[in-house]
Amino acid sequence: MPSTSRLAIVLAAGLGTRMKSDRPKVMHQVAGLSLVGHVLKAVDAAGIGRVAVVVGPDMPELVAEVARRAPGAQCHVQQERLGTAHAARAAEPAWRDLPDQVLVLFGDTPLVSPQTLARVCARLDEGADVVVLGFEAQDPTGYGRLLTEGDRLLAIREERDASEAERAVRFCNSGIMGFRGTRFAGIVQRIGNANAKGEYYLTDAVEIAAELGLSVVTERADEWEVQGINTRVQLARVEADYQRQARIAAMEGGATLTAPETVHFSHDTRLGRDVVVEPNVVFGPGVEIGDGVTIRAFSHLEDARVAEGATLGPYARLRPGAEIGAGAHIGNFVEIKNARVETGAKVNHLTYIGDARVGAGANIGAGTITCNYDGFLKHHTDIGAGAFVGSNSTLVAPVTIGDGAYLAAGGVVTEDVPADALSLGRARQVVKEGRGAQLKARFARAKAEKTGA
């Protein structure tokens, strides 16, 4: 259960100037979820029960996102951007009652894991006053170095101030820090701005804690999970890292990905056991796949549920509200939107089913469409169990096709069809002998006159 004695302060006031975007930086997405949404999700999963998010002025979109992703969180406005410690001070209403633990993290590090945050909390439980999360950098250039003795942190040395020996250190500062709650206020309020930029840096907490004789230790994370995002190139790199981890998790969970590097997951994709996913499949948000489902190549799914044993694609598209029953078949170039396709039904070719129910065992012929929109309102089509809908049928909603009904190919259906009835909705065929040759001759003369041939 989340502990209300633990407080996470998420710093999210950045404008994302280097992103060249009008949106707050943390509102950009990885795997269909905002950067700050990922961080809030990790905080919750780590058992941290209280959340304060520091935002910039005039960021209603971000405030709304926080309310969606963490309904109990409070947003605090940092009117001026004067450094990380200044941002933490903006959240003072959240920490002035001295919670047991305070974690400060960043809204633009979406890959940080709940397990890592839990380890930081555990070090505080064990008696540390300050915990700094570090990582071994492949290339430490530009990072602050963590100078340690065992796991005790002696100093954070910025690269411009580091000696040659210190620059060789590859253990670097992620910026994420944990504090014993009773120590946090005293430390953060002592941080000054006597530096070239006149800003208040949370990293100064290490020196202050040492002066107070407090216990300052480090915890380690993998480099990939503490990547921050300042540019769209870095955003793409983090997306790639997220997808790589998601593919591994899917395969370890019992799914087969025949070309893993081509499959794109959302942050909340759920796959059952023995699912087979062919190349170039995209999972948007809100997709749940049951056991034994096969998803053929180039399919796209979003906000959809697929029951066990169904087959999708290739080139199938499931839009929001699609529910596919057990053993159903959704074939090539078929689009399903806000519709339920029940057990064993088949919609195999070149078809659009929207705002509808397709009953168990029904067969929908190629080229069928449900005409669900009249320009103002959406209307429902109900196709009964065991019904047969012939190819190129047009079902003008609202309309009901009874169980076992048979619709002849090419029909336009505007009225309800009773159970087990036959519907013929097309015009009677008329054959005129010789007219084909006459038309060809007439068209040839017209062409010759137009071209001058």
XYZ file of C-alpha atoms in Angstrom:
453
model
C 0.000 0.000 0.000
C 1.257 3.529 -0.742
C 2.707 5.195 2.348
C 1.389 8.679 3.133
C 4.501 9.249 5.227
C 6.518 9.394 2.007
C 6.414 12.467 -0.226
C 7.617 12.695 -3.830
C 8.351 16.164 -5.193
C 8.347 16.006 -8.996
C 10.037 18.972 -10.671
C 8.178 19.689 -13.905
C 8.335 23.430 -14.531
C 10.681 23.272 -17.527
C 9.579 24.958 -20.747
C 11.393 22.602 -23.083
C 13.042 25.408 -25.027
C 15.458 23.004 -26.700
C 12.500 20.868 -27.788
C 11.355 23.869 -29.860
C 7.805 23.237 -28.681
C 4.909 25.296 -27.344
C 4.048 22.491 -24.912
C 5.615 21.979 -21.479
C 8.537 19.598 -21.900
C 7.092 16.934 -19.603
C 3.896 16.756 -21.693
C 5.738 15.132 -24.589
C 5.097 11.404 -24.758
C 6.930 8.103 -24.628
C 4.907 4.978 -25.446
C 1.663 6.929 -25.514
C 2.056 8.460 -22.044
C 3.392 11.871 -21.039
C 6.866 11.995 -19.511
C 5.432 13.206 -16.216
C 2.788 10.478 -16.412
C 5.526 7.845 -16.474
C 7.171 9.380 -13.414
C 3.872 9.574 -11.501
C 3.173 5.953 -12.404
C 6.580 4.881 -11.022
C 6.051 6.913 -7.845
C 2.718 5.226 -7.195
C 4.107 1.746 -7.884
C 6.994 2.447 -5.464
C 4.501 2.961 -2.644
C 4.976 6.707 -2.252
C 1.588 7.935 -1.147
C 1.931 11.729 -1.360
C 2.889 13.649 -4.485
C 3.670 17.314 -5.103
C 4.328 18.443 -8.666
C 6.129 21.744 -9.261
C 4.855 23.401 -12.437
C 5.559 26.662 -14.183
C 3.066 29.503 -14.451
C 0.340 29.195 -17.106
C 0.551 25.421 -17.589
C -3.113 24.329 -17.425
C -2.477 21.364 -19.724
C 0.142 20.010 -17.329
C -2.033 20.607 -14.254
C -4.861 18.672 -15.956
C -2.482 15.807 -16.811
C -1.333 15.562 -13.200
C -4.968 15.420 -12.074
C -5.624 12.568 -14.539
C -2.572 10.513 -13.674
C -2.363 11.150 -9.910
C -5.714 12.449 -8.629
C -4.384 13.014 -5.116
C -1.353 15.040 -6.199
C -1.025 18.761 -5.539
C 0.512 21.187 -8.038
C 2.678 24.086 -6.857
C 3.733 26.947 -9.112
C 7.375 27.996 -9.394
C 6.951 31.586 -10.524
C 10.641 32.056 -11.410
C 12.956 29.287 -12.565
C 15.900 29.739 -10.218
C 17.206 26.202 -9.885
C 16.230 22.836 -8.458
C 16.349 23.822 -4.787
C 14.220 26.872 -5.560
C 11.727 24.536 -7.246
C 11.675 22.257 -4.210
C 10.957 25.273 -2.010
C 7.926 26.051 -4.170
C 6.403 22.801 -2.842
C 6.810 23.882 0.794
C 3.090 23.448 1.620
C 3.579 19.737 0.930
C 6.662 19.225 3.118
C 6.239 21.690 5.956
C 4.495 19.000 8.076
C 7.726 16.928 7.992
C 6.885 13.625 6.280
C 9.121 10.673 7.139
C 10.777 10.743 3.707
C 11.047 13.220 0.825
C 12.144 12.151 -2.666
C 12.954 14.799 -5.258
C 12.855 13.654 -8.852
C 12.316 15.046 -12.311
C 9.342 14.983 -14.643
C 11.565 14.432 -17.676
C 13.136 11.108 -16.574
C 10.326 8.745 -17.617
C 12.232 5.466 -17.412
C 13.055 5.556 -13.700
C 11.679 2.347 -12.223
C 9.558 1.803 -9.113
C 12.178 -0.669 -7.906
C 14.884 2.001 -7.998
C 12.739 4.503 -6.103
C 11.918 1.802 -3.557
C 15.637 1.178 -3.028
C 16.173 4.871 -2.298
C 13.357 4.705 0.268
C 14.885 1.578 1.786
C 18.235 3.330 2.315
C 16.413 6.072 4.216
C 14.629 3.418 6.278
C 18.044 1.972 7.122
C 19.188 5.253 8.653
C 20.618 7.447 5.872
C 19.775 11.147 6.059
C 20.405 11.854 2.369
C 20.514 9.396 -0.540
C 21.832 10.447 -3.965
C 20.974 8.218 -6.918
C 23.940 7.692 -9.227
C 24.817 5.686 -12.329
C 27.886 4.413 -14.126
C 28.126 6.494 -17.305
C 29.608 5.105 -20.484
C 30.655 8.663 -21.267
C 30.643 10.864 -18.130
C 31.286 14.106 -20.026
C 29.076 16.887 -18.722
C 27.819 15.063 -15.627
C 28.533 15.847 -12.005
C 30.812 13.145 -10.552
C 29.952 11.368 -7.309
C 33.053 11.096 -5.155
C 32.586 8.308 -2.650
C 34.239 6.325 0.067
C 32.465 2.973 0.011
C 28.835 3.937 -0.388
C 29.347 7.150 1.616
C 29.152 10.234 -0.595
C 31.918 12.745 0.021
C 31.034 15.307 -2.647
C 29.340 15.988 -5.968
C 31.958 17.567 -8.220
C 30.765 19.412 -11.306
C 32.926 18.752 -14.340
C 34.165 22.332 -14.629
C 35.469 22.133 -11.044
C 36.857 18.588 -11.204
C 40.526 17.634 -11.209
C 41.893 15.384 -13.917
C 41.601 12.387 -11.603
C 38.037 13.286 -10.656
C 37.044 13.639 -14.306
C 38.077 10.026 -14.787
C 35.335 8.968 -12.350
C 32.386 7.417 -14.183
C 29.965 7.295 -11.247
C 27.684 10.242 -12.005
C 24.805 12.160 -10.464
C 21.292 11.438 -11.773
C 19.830 14.380 -9.844
C 17.313 12.184 -8.017
C 17.679 12.493 -4.246
C 16.004 11.166 -1.120
C 15.921 12.872 2.284
C 14.907 11.963 5.789
C 11.851 14.123 6.256
C 12.953 15.751 9.478
C 16.193 16.856 7.798
C 14.797 18.105 4.485
C 13.512 21.534 5.539
C 16.702 22.466 7.357
C 18.881 21.427 4.428
C 16.910 22.989 1.591
C 16.470 26.284 3.438
C 20.257 26.572 3.900
C 20.972 26.313 0.175
C 22.183 29.656 -1.207
C 22.744 31.086 -4.666
C 26.359 32.217 -4.481
C 27.247 30.927 -7.940
C 27.714 32.253 -11.452
C 24.006 31.936 -12.355
C 22.629 33.110 -9.038
C 20.485 29.962 -8.765
C 19.707 27.537 -5.945
C 20.999 24.014 -6.637
C 19.763 20.958 -4.755
C 23.158 19.306 -5.227
C 24.493 21.723 -2.578
C 22.504 19.632 -0.091
C 25.353 17.098 0.016
C 27.897 19.646 1.299
C 25.394 21.095 3.765
C 24.487 17.631 5.091
C 28.186 16.838 5.557
C 28.686 20.079 7.501
C 25.792 19.045 9.764
C 27.393 15.649 10.345
C 24.584 13.771 8.620
C 24.754 10.425 6.832
C 24.949 10.880 3.042
C 25.036 7.735 0.884
C 24.567 6.714 -2.740
C 22.278 4.253 -4.464
C 22.812 2.980 -8.000
C 20.591 2.831 -11.075
C 21.210 1.697 -14.631
C 22.206 4.555 -16.913
C 19.322 3.977 -19.337
C 16.645 4.444 -16.666
C 17.781 7.864 -15.442
C 18.096 9.509 -18.851
C 16.711 13.025 -18.872
C 15.123 14.541 -21.962
C 15.971 18.004 -23.265
C 15.754 17.523 -27.046
C 13.642 15.573 -29.498
C 16.677 13.458 -30.339
C 16.871 12.429 -26.689
C 13.101 11.837 -26.706
C 13.510 9.403 -29.602
C 16.410 7.671 -27.819
C 14.320 7.173 -24.674
C 11.400 5.878 -26.747
C 13.733 3.305 -28.305
C 15.002 2.231 -24.881
C 11.452 1.920 -23.563
C 10.388 -0.186 -26.538
C 13.399 -2.479 -26.167
C 12.512 -3.142 -22.530
C 8.820 -3.611 -23.355
C 9.632 -6.200 -26.024
C 11.824 -8.147 -23.650
C 9.092 -8.060 -21.000
C 6.487 -9.257 -23.509
C 8.598 -12.218 -24.607
C 9.563 -13.122 -21.059
C 5.845 -13.015 -20.240
C 5.015 -15.702 -22.799
C 4.387 -13.848 -26.081
C 6.137 -14.571 -29.372
C 7.329 -11.549 -31.361
C 8.505 -12.790 -34.735
C 10.374 -9.537 -35.471
C 10.658 -7.820 -32.075
C 12.408 -4.707 -33.304
C 9.380 -3.781 -35.478
C 6.679 -4.055 -32.790
C 5.655 -0.861 -30.991
C 4.063 -1.055 -27.522
C 2.118 1.413 -25.425
C 2.892 1.970 -21.754
C -0.182 -0.092 -20.761
C -0.274 -2.899 -23.352
C -1.295 -6.228 -21.825
C -0.562 -9.501 -23.648
C -1.713 -12.958 -22.594
C 0.242 -16.190 -22.870
C 1.045 -17.738 -26.254
C 0.162 -14.570 -28.146
C 1.911 -14.354 -31.520
C 2.697 -10.882 -32.856
C 3.966 -10.658 -36.427
C 6.104 -7.786 -37.807
C 5.147 -4.105 -37.811
C 2.293 -4.232 -35.318
C 1.501 -1.041 -33.366
C -0.236 -1.101 -29.983
C -1.761 2.217 -28.999
C -2.936 2.929 -25.442
C -5.561 0.772 -23.768
C -5.060 -2.584 -25.523
C -5.614 -5.926 -23.801
C -4.932 -9.209 -25.643
C -6.104 -12.587 -24.385
C -4.258 -15.913 -24.484
C -3.500 -17.569 -27.793
C -4.308 -14.580 -30.010
C -2.498 -14.183 -33.335
C -1.906 -10.651 -34.606
C -0.682 -10.658 -38.159
C 1.612 -8.101 -39.752
C 0.914 -4.366 -40.100
C -2.048 -4.270 -37.724
C -2.825 -1.233 -35.561
C -4.750 -1.483 -32.279
C -5.919 1.214 -29.858
C -8.218 1.051 -26.814
C -9.377 -2.440 -27.790
C -9.993 -5.805 -26.122
C -9.299 -9.106 -27.875
C -10.409 -12.397 -26.306
C -8.537 -15.695 -26.384
C -7.871 -17.496 -29.641
C -8.872 -14.656 -31.954
C -6.956 -13.838 -35.134
C -6.330 -10.315 -36.407
C -4.918 -9.056 -39.686
C -2.806 -8.651 -41.606
C -3.488 -4.917 -41.945
C -6.325 -4.926 -39.392
C -7.226 -1.778 -37.526
C -8.970 -1.848 -34.155
C -10.079 1.604 -33.060
C -11.323 2.683 -29.615
C -14.158 0.576 -28.269
C -13.431 -2.519 -30.358
C -14.177 -5.777 -28.531
C -13.238 -8.989 -30.303
C -14.664 -12.252 -28.967
C -12.990 -15.605 -28.473
C -12.000 -17.323 -31.706
C -13.203 -14.442 -33.887
C -11.426 -13.573 -37.126
C -10.699 -9.993 -38.142
C -8.965 -10.080 -41.501
C -7.002 -7.955 -43.918
C -7.935 -4.287 -44.303
C -10.785 -4.562 -41.797
C -11.533 -1.655 -39.462
C -13.527 -2.096 -36.248
C -14.627 0.935 -34.183
C -16.796 0.959 -31.046
C -18.164 -2.458 -31.945
C -18.402 -5.928 -30.426
C -17.554 -8.911 -32.604
C -18.719 -11.940 -30.680
C -17.361 -15.471 -30.332
C -16.383 -17.164 -33.585
C -17.634 -14.391 -35.885
C -15.688 -13.663 -39.054
C -15.002 -10.271 -40.625
C -12.301 -11.239 -43.032
C -11.893 -8.741 -45.883
C -12.021 -5.048 -46.717
C -14.786 -4.151 -44.281
C -15.767 -1.369 -41.872
C -17.785 -2.218 -38.751
C -18.550 0.811 -36.605
C -21.007 1.305 -33.712
C -22.260 -2.229 -34.058
C -22.625 -5.732 -32.676
C -21.726 -8.766 -34.771
C -23.291 -11.842 -33.192
C -21.551 -15.120 -32.458
C -20.720 -17.157 -35.547
C -21.868 -14.473 -38.002
C -20.029 -14.071 -41.307
C -19.465 -10.636 -42.804
C -18.596 -10.628 -46.498
C -15.882 -8.586 -48.171
C -16.561 -4.913 -48.754
C -19.351 -4.610 -46.184
C -19.793 -1.293 -44.401
C -22.010 -0.132 -41.577
C -23.185 3.395 -42.374
C -23.176 4.606 -38.789
C -22.944 8.378 -39.210
C -25.589 10.618 -40.760
C -23.528 13.804 -40.539
C -24.863 14.666 -37.086
C -25.309 11.508 -34.983
C -23.881 7.993 -34.728
C -26.324 5.073 -35.033
C -26.122 1.396 -34.090
C -26.178 -1.697 -36.295
C -27.064 -5.035 -34.704
C -26.182 -8.222 -36.602
C -27.532 -11.388 -35.026
C -25.817 -14.668 -34.248
C -25.170 -16.870 -37.263
C -26.203 -14.190 -39.765
C -24.623 -14.168 -43.222
C -23.916 -10.769 -44.762
C -23.001 -10.994 -48.437
C -20.113 -9.116 -50.008
C -20.476 -5.398 -50.696
C -23.456 -5.008 -48.407
C -24.255 -1.536 -47.114
C -26.056 -1.503 -43.771
C -27.646 1.887 -43.140
C -27.943 2.373 -39.369
C -29.977 2.187 -37.277
C -30.802 -1.297 -38.480
C -31.133 -4.785 -36.985
C -30.291 -8.043 -38.753
C -31.874 -10.998 -36.991
C -30.216 -14.262 -35.971
C -29.552 -16.525 -38.925
C -30.649 -13.930 -41.487
C -29.120 -14.027 -44.964
C -28.253 -10.826 -46.840
C -27.587 -11.224 -50.552
C -24.416 -9.657 -51.946
C -24.485 -6.050 -53.060
C -27.532 -5.046 -51.038
C -28.332 -1.710 -49.443
C -30.200 -2.534 -46.236
C -32.288 0.276 -44.748
C -34.909 -1.742 -42.872
C -34.705 -4.421 -40.185
C -34.345 -8.017 -41.404
C -36.122 -10.687 -39.291
C -34.361 -13.803 -38.017
C -33.756 -16.455 -40.697
C -35.078 -14.167 -43.462
C -33.474 -13.495 -46.859
C -32.884 -9.862 -47.790
C -32.380 -8.719 -51.395
C -31.531 -5.042 -51.317
C -30.133 -4.408 -54.798
C -31.774 -3.265 -58.041
C -32.912 -5.931 -60.514
C -30.246 -6.701 -63.132
C -31.118 -5.697 -66.699
C -29.242 -7.138 -69.726
C -29.392 -5.390 -73.141
C -27.906 -7.444 -75.930
C -25.355 -5.659 -78.160
C -25.314 -2.422 -76.172
C -21.774 -3.066 -74.956
C -20.364 -2.972 -78.487
C -22.374 0.156 -79.287
C -20.996 1.969 -76.235
C -17.430 1.018 -77.125
C -17.860 2.384 -80.653
C -19.414 5.625 -79.388
C -16.625 6.157 -76.861
C -13.974 5.503 -79.540
C -15.509 8.149 -81.862
C -15.661 10.688 -79.014
C -12.038 10.060 -78.161
C -10.946 10.463 -81.794
C -12.818 13.763 -82.120
C -11.248 15.082 -78.925
C -7.677 14.120 -79.813
C -7.918 14.811 -83.512
C -6.729 11.318 -84.325
